[in-house]
Short mmCIF file of C-alpha atoms in Angstrom, two decimals:
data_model
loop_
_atom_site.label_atom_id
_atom_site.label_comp_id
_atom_site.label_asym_id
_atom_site.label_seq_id
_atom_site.Cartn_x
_atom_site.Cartn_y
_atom_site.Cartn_z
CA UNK C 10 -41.34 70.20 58.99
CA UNK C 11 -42.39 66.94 57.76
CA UNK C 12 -42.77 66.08 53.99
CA UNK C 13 -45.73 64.33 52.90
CA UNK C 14 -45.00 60.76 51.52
CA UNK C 15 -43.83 60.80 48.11
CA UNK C 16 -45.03 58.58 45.38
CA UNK C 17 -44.04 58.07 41.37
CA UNK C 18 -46.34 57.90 38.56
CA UNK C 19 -45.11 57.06 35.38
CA UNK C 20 -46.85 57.60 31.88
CA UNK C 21 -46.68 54.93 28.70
CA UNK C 22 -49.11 57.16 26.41
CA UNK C 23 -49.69 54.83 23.57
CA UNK C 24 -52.74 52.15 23.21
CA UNK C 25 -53.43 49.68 20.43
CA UNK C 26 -56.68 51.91 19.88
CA UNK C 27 -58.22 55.13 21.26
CA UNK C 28 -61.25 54.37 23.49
CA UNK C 29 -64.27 56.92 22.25
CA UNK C 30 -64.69 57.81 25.97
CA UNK C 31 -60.84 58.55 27.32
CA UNK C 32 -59.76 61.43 28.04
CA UNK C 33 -55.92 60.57 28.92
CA UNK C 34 -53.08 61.24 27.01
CA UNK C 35 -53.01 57.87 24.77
CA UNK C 36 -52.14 57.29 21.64
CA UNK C 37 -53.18 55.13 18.93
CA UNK C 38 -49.84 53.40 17.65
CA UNK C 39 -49.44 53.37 14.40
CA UNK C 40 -46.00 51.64 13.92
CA UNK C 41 -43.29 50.20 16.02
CA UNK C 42 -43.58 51.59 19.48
CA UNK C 43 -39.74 53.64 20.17
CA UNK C 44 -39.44 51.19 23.59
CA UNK C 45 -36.13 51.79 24.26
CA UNK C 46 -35.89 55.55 23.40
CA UNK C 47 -38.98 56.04 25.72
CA UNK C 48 -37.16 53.88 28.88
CA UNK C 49 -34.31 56.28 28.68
CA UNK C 50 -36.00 58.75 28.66
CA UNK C 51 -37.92 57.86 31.46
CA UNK C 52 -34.60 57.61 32.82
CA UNK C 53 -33.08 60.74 32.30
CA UNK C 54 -36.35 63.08 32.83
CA UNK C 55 -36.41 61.17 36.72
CA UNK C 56 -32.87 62.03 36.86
CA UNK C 57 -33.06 65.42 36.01
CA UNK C 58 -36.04 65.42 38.79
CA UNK C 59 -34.21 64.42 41.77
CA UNK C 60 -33.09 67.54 43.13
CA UNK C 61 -37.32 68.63 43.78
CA UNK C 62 -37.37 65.31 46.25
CA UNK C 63 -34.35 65.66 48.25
CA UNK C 64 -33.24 62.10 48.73
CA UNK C 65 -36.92 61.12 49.73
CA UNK C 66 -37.85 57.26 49.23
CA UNK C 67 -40.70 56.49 47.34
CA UNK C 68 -43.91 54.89 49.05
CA UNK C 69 -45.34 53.38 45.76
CA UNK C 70 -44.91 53.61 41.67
CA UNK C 71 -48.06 53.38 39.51
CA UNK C 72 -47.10 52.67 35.77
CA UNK C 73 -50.42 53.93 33.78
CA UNK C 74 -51.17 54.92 30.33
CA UNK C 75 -52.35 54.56 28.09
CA UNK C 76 -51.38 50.42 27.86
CA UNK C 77 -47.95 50.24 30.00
CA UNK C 78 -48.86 46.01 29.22
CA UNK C 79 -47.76 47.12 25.75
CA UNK C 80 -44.01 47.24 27.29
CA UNK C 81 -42.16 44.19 26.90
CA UNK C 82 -41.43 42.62 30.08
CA UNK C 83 -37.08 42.89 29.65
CA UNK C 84 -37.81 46.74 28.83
CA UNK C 85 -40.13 47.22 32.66
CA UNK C 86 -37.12 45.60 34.06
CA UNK C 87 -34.78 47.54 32.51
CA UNK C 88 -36.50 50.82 34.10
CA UNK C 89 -37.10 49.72 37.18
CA UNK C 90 -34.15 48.44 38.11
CA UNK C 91 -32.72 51.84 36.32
CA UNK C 92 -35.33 53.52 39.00
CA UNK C 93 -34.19 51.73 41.99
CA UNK C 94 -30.54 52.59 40.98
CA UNK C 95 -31.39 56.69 41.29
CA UNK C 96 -34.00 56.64 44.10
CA UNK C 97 -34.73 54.76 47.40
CA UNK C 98 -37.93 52.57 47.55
CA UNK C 99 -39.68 51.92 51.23
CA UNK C 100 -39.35 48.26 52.04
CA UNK C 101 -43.07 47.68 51.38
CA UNK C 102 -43.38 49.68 48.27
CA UNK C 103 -46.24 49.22 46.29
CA UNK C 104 -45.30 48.96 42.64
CA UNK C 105 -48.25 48.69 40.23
CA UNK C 106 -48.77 48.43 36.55
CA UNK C 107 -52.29 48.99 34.58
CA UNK C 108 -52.69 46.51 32.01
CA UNK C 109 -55.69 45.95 29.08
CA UNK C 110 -56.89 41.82 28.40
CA UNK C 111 -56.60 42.68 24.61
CA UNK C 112 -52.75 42.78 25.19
CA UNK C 113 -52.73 39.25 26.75
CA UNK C 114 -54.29 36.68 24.84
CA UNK C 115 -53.38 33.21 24.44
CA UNK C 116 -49.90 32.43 25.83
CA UNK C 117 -49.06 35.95 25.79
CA UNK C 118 -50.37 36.17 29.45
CA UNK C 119 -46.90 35.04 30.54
CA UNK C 120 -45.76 38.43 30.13
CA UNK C 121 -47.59 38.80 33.58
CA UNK C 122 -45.02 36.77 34.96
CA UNK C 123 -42.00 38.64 33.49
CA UNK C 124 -43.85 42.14 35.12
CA UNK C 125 -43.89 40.38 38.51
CA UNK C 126 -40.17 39.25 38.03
CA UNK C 127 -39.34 42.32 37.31
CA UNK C 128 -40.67 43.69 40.58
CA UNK C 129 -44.29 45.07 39.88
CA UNK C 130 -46.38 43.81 43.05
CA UNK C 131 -49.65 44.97 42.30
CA UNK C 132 -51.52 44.78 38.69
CA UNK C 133 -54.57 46.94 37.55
CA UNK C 134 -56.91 45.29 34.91
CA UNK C 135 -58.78 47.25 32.80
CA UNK C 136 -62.28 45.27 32.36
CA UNK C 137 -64.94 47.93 31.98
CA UNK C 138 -67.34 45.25 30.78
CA UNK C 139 -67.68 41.35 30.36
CA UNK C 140 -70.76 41.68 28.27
CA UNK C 141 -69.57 42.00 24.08
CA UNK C 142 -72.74 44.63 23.39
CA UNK C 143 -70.84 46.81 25.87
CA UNK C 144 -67.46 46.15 24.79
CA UNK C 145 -67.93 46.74 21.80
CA UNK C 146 -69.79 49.78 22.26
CA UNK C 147 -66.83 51.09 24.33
CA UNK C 148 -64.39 50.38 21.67
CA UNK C 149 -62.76 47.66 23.83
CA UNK C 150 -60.19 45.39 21.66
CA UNK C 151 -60.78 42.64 24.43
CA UNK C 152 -63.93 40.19 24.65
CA UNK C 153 -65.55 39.13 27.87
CA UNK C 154 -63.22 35.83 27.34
CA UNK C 155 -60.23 37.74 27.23
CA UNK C 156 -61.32 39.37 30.19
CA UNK C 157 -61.82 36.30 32.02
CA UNK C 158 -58.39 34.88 31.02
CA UNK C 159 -56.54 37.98 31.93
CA UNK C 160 -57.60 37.88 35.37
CA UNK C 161 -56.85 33.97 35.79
CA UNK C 162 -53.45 35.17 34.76
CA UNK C 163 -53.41 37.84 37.09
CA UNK C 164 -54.35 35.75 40.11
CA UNK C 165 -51.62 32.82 39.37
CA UNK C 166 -48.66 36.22 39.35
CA UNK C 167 -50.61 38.58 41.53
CA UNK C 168 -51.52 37.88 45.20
CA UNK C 169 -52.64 41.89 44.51
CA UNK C 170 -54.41 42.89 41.83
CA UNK C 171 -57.44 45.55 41.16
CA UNK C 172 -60.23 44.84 37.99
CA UNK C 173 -61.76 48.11 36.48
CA UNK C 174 -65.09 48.32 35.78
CA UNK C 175 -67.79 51.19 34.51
CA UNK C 176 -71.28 51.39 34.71
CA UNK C 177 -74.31 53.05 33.15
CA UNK C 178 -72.92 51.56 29.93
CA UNK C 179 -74.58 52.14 26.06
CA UNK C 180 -77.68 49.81 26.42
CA UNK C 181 -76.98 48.70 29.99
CA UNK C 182 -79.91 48.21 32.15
CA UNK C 183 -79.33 47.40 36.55
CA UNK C 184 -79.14 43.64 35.78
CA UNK C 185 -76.31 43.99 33.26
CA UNK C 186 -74.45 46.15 35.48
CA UNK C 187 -75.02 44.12 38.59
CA UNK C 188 -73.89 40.96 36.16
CA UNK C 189 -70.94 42.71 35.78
CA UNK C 190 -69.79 42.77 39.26
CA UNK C 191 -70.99 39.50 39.81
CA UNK C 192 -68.47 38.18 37.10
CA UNK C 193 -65.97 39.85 38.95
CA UNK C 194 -66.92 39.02 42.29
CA UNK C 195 -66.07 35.30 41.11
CA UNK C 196 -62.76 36.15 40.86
CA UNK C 197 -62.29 37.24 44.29
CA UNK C 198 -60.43 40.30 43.54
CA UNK C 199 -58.67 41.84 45.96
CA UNK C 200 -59.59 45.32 44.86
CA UNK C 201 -62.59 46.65 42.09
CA UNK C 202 -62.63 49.93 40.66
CA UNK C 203 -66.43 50.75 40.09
CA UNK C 204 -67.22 54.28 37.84
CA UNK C 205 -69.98 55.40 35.93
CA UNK C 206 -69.57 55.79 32.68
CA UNK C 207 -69.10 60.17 31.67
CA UNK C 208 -68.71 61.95 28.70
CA UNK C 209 -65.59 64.27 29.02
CA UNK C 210 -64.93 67.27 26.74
CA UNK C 211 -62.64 65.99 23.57
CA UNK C 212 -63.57 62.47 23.13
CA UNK C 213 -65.25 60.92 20.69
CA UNK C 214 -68.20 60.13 22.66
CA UNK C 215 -69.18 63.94 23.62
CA UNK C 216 -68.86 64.06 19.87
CA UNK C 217 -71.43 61.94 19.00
CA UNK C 218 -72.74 61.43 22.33
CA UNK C 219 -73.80 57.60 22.58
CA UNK C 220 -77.50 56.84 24.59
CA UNK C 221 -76.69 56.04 28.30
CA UNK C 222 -79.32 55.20 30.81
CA UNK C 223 -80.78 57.89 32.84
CA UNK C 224 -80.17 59.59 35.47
CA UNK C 225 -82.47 57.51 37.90
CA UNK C 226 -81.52 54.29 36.46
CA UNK C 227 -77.92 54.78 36.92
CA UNK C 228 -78.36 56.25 40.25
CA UNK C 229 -79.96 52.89 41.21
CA UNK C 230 -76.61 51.06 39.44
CA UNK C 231 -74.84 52.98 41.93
CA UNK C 232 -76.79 51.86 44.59
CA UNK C 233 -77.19 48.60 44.13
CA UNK C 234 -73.22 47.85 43.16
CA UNK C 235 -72.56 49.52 46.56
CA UNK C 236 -74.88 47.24 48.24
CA UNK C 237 -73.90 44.30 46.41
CA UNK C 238 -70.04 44.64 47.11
CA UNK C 239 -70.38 45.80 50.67
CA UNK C 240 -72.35 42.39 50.93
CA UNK C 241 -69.60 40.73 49.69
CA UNK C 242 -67.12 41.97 52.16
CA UNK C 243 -65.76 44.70 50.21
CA UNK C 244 -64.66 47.97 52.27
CA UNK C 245 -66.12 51.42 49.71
CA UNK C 246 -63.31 53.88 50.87
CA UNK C 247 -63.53 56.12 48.23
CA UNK C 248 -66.24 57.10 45.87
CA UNK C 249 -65.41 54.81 43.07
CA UNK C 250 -63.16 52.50 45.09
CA UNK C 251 -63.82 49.13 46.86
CA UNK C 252 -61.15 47.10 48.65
CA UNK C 253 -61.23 43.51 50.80
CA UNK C 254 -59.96 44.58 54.00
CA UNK C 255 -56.38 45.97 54.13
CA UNK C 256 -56.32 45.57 50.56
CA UNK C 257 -56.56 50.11 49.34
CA UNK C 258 -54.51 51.21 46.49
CA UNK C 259 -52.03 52.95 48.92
CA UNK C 260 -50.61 55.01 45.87
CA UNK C 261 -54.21 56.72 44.99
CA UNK C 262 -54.71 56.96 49.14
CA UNK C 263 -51.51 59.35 48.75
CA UNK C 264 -53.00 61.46 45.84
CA UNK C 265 -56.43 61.33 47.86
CA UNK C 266 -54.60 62.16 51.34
CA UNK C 267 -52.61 64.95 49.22
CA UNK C 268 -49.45 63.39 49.61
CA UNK C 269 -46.66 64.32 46.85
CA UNK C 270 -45.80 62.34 43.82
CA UNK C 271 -43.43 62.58 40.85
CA UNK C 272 -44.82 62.45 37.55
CA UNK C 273 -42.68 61.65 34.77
CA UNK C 274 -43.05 60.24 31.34
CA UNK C 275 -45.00 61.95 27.85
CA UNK C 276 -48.09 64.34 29.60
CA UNK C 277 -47.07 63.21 33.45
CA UNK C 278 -48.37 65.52 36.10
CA UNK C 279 -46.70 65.61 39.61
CA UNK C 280 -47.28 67.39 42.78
CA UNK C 281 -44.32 68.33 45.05
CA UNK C 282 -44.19 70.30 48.69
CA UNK C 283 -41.09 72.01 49.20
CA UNK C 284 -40.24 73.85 52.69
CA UNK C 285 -40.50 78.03 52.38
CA UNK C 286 -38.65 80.91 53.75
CA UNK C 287 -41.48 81.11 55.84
CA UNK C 288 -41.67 78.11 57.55
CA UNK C 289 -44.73 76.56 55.59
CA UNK C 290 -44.88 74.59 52.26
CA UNK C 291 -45.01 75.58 48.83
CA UNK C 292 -47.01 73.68 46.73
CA UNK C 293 -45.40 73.39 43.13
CA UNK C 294 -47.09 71.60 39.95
CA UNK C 295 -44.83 70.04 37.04
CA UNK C 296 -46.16 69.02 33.98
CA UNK C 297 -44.59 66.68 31.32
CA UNK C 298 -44.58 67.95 27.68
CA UNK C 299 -47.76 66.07 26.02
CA UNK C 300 -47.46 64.92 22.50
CA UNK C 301 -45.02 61.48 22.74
CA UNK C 302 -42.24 62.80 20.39
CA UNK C 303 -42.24 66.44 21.11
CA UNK C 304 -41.75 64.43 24.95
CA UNK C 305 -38.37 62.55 23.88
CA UNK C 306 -37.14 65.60 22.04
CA UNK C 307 -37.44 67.44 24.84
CA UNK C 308 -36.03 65.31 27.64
CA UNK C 309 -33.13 64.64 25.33
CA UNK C 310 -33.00 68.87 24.92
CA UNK C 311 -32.47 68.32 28.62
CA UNK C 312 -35.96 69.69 28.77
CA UNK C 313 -38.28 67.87 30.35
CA UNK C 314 -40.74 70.24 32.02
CA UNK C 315 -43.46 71.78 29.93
CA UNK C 316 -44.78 73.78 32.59
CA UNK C 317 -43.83 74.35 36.40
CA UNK C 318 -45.81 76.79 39.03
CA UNK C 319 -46.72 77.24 42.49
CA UNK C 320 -50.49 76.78 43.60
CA UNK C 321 -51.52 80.06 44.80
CA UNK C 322 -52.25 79.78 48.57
CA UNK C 323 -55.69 80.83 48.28
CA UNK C 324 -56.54 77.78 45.89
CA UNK C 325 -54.68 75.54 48.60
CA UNK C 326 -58.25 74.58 50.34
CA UNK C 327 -60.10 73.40 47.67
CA UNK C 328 -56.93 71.85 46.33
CA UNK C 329 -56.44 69.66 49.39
CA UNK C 330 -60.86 69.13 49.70
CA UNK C 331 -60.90 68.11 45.57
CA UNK C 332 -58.74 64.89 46.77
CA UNK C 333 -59.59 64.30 50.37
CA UNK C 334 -63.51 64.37 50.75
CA UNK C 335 -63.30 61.46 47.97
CA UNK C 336 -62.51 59.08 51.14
CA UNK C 337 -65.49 58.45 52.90
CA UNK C 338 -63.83 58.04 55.98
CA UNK C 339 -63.20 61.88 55.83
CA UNK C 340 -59.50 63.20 57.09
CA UNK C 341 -58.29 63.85 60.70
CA UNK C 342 -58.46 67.23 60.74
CA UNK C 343 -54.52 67.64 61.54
CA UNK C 344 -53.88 67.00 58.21
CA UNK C 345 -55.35 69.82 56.22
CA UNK C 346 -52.41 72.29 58.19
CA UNK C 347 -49.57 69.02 57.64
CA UNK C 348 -50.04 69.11 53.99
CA UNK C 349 -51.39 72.68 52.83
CA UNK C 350 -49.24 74.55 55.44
CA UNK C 351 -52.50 76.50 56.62
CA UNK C 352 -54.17 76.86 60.12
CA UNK C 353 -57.47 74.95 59.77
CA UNK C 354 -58.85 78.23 60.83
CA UNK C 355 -58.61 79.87 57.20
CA UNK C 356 -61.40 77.08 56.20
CA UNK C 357 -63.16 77.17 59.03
CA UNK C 358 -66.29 79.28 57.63
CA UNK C 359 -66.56 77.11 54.64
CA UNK C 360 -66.39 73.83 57.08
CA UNK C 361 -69.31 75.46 59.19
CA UNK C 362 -71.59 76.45 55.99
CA UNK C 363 -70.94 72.66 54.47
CA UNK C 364 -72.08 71.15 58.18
CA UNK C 365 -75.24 73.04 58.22
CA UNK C 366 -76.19 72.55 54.76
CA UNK C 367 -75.26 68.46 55.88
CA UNK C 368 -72.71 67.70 53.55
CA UNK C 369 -70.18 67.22 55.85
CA UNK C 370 -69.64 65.66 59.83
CA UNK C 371 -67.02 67.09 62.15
CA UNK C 372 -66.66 64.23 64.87
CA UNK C 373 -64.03 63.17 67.21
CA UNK C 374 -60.99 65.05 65.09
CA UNK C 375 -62.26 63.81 61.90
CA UNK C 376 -63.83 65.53 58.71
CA UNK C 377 -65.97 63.65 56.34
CA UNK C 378 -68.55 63.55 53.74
CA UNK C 379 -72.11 62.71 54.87
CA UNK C 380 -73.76 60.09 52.85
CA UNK C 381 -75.40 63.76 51.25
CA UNK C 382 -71.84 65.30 50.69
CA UNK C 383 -70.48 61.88 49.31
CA UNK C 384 -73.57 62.09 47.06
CA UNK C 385 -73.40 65.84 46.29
CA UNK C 386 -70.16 66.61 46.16
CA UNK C 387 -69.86 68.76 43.29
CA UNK C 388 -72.21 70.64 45.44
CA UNK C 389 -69.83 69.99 48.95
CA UNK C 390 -66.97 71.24 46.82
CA UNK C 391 -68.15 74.30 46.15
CA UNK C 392 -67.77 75.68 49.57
CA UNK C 393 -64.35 75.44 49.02
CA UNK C 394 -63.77 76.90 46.02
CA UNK C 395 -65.30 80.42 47.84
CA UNK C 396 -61.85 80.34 50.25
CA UNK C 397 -59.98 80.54 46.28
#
């Protein structure tokens, strides 16, 4: 049986600030940031992981936080050359690291240069906004010059790079948003990031919920970006993800595709297939203990695993369907049995009710989201979740 291709994400939880709208497990720091305690045990928690991937290389490494462009750059190449030491990288990995403009102003951009030396190949800007009313609303600690600069940094170290942006914004109206992308667009990015702006349970912001545009208006941001960026050459191959030609985040295409990945670091999730009695696959989830220093007493307990289980088979389907009818190109259908280790037959009612109700297209060995399932897909989703 053939193993899906495996991937690494690795977790630096703390930020300068807390964002009122993020979710993620970041931390505000409030003193000297424990660098070198956290790279080993980075270290140790991948080592005591190894067994679960079987000598497998790894396809790509996202570092995300969090601000991982908090890390000096001697301490990223301390890890990944630690990483490389314990576990094969494809020839063409993709290694990327997220990084926030308020952490490189002024000269301090050269630390772009030390990430790339260090062997990061691909570098993920967190922009949100150029406009300050929006910025600030967000609780950004960069201004739209910062954001500006960051990015000219990026391009002189980065022949890859992706800029994130949101939309439907406090106060934003379509022109805003659309000036926005247009800033970006300047840039030529290789790769934007385009989301609309929710308000997820334990954040500030549901809270005291800010005023965001409505429904209609942001539907018509939506549109409009689309329009504007597949005008610009831009390829939209997954719902908030646009890419020049050739140029996809192939480490969220695994996650998207289902492929496996290794999460390690303070809250990490990872998803690993392992080969049954049976002769199919058995899905296991790890998670990473949470809080940062419960995390690094832990690991150094020889701990590092806050919880492990198997995904039931029945929740398989909308497990694989959650990730893969994201891509707008839709899946060839052989790969629902590669990576779930089911016949397609055991989702073969729900595929027929989601094609009638014309959410979804079965054509020429492919499945995929009709512009109405792309749209809906809360709604496509759902037909799923009845196989659970």
């Amino acid at each position: 049986m053939t193993l899906p291709p495996l991937s690494l994400y690795v977790h630096f939880p703390w930020c300068v600030k807390k964002c009122p709208y993020c979710d993620f497990n970041s931390h505000a720091v409030t003193g000297a940031i424990p660098e070198d305690d956290y790279v080993a045990a980075l270290i140790a928690d991948l080592e005591s992981a190894l067994p679960f991937v079987g000598g497998r290389p790894l396809q790509s490494v996202f570092i995300g936080g969090g601000t991982p462009s908090l890390l000096s750059g001697s301490a990223l190449a301390r890890l990944l050359d630690a990483l490389r030491a314990r576990i094969d990288f494809a020839t063409d990995a993709e290694v990327v690291l997220e990084a926030n403009p308020g952490t490189v102003r002024g000269d301090d951009a050269s630390r772009f240069g030390a990430y790339r030396a260090a062997g990061v190949n691909r570098l993920s800007l967190g922009i949100q906004s150029f406009a300050p009313k929006q910025l600030a609303a967000l609780g950004r600690i960069h201004s739209g010059d910062d954001a500006r600069r960051a990015i000219e940094a990026a391009a002189r170290h980065f022949d890859n790079f992706n800029l994130d942006l949101m939309y439907a914004l406090p106060g934003q109206d379509v022109a805003g948003a659309l000036g926005d992308i247009d800033t970006a667009l300047a840039f030529a990015p290789p790769h934007l990031s385009c989301y609309q702006l929710t308000l997820e349970p334990h954040t500030a912001f549901a809270a005291a919920p800010p005023r965001l545009p409505d429904e209609d208006v942001a539907a018509t941001m939506q549109e409009e970006i689309e329009a504007r960026l597949a005008a610009a050459g831009y390829v939209h191959y997954e719902t908030s993800a646009f890419a020049q030609p050739g140029r996809q985040c192939r480490h969220n295409l695994n996650y998207w595709q289902f492929g496996d990945y290794l999460g390690i670091g303070a809250g990490a999730h990872g998803k690993l297939s392992l080969p049954n009695a049976g002769g199919g696959l058995t899905i296991m989830r790890q998670v990473r203990w949470r809080q940062p220093a419960r995390y690094l007493a832990e690991v150094a307990a020889g701990r590092p695993l806050a919880e492990e289980f198997s995904v039931p088979e029945g929740e398989l389907p909308f497990e694989f369907m959650l990730n893969a009818l994201r891509l707008n190109q839709g899946f060839p259908e052989s790969l629902f049995a590669e990576r779930c280790g089911l016949p397609l037959a055991a989702i073969e009612p729900a595929l027929a009710r989601a094609c009638a109700a014309g959410l979804l297209l079965r054509e020429g060995g492919r499945i995929a989201p009709t512009p109405r399932g792309q749209r809906f897909l809360n709604r496509l989703l759902e037909e799923f979740m009845a196989t659970a």
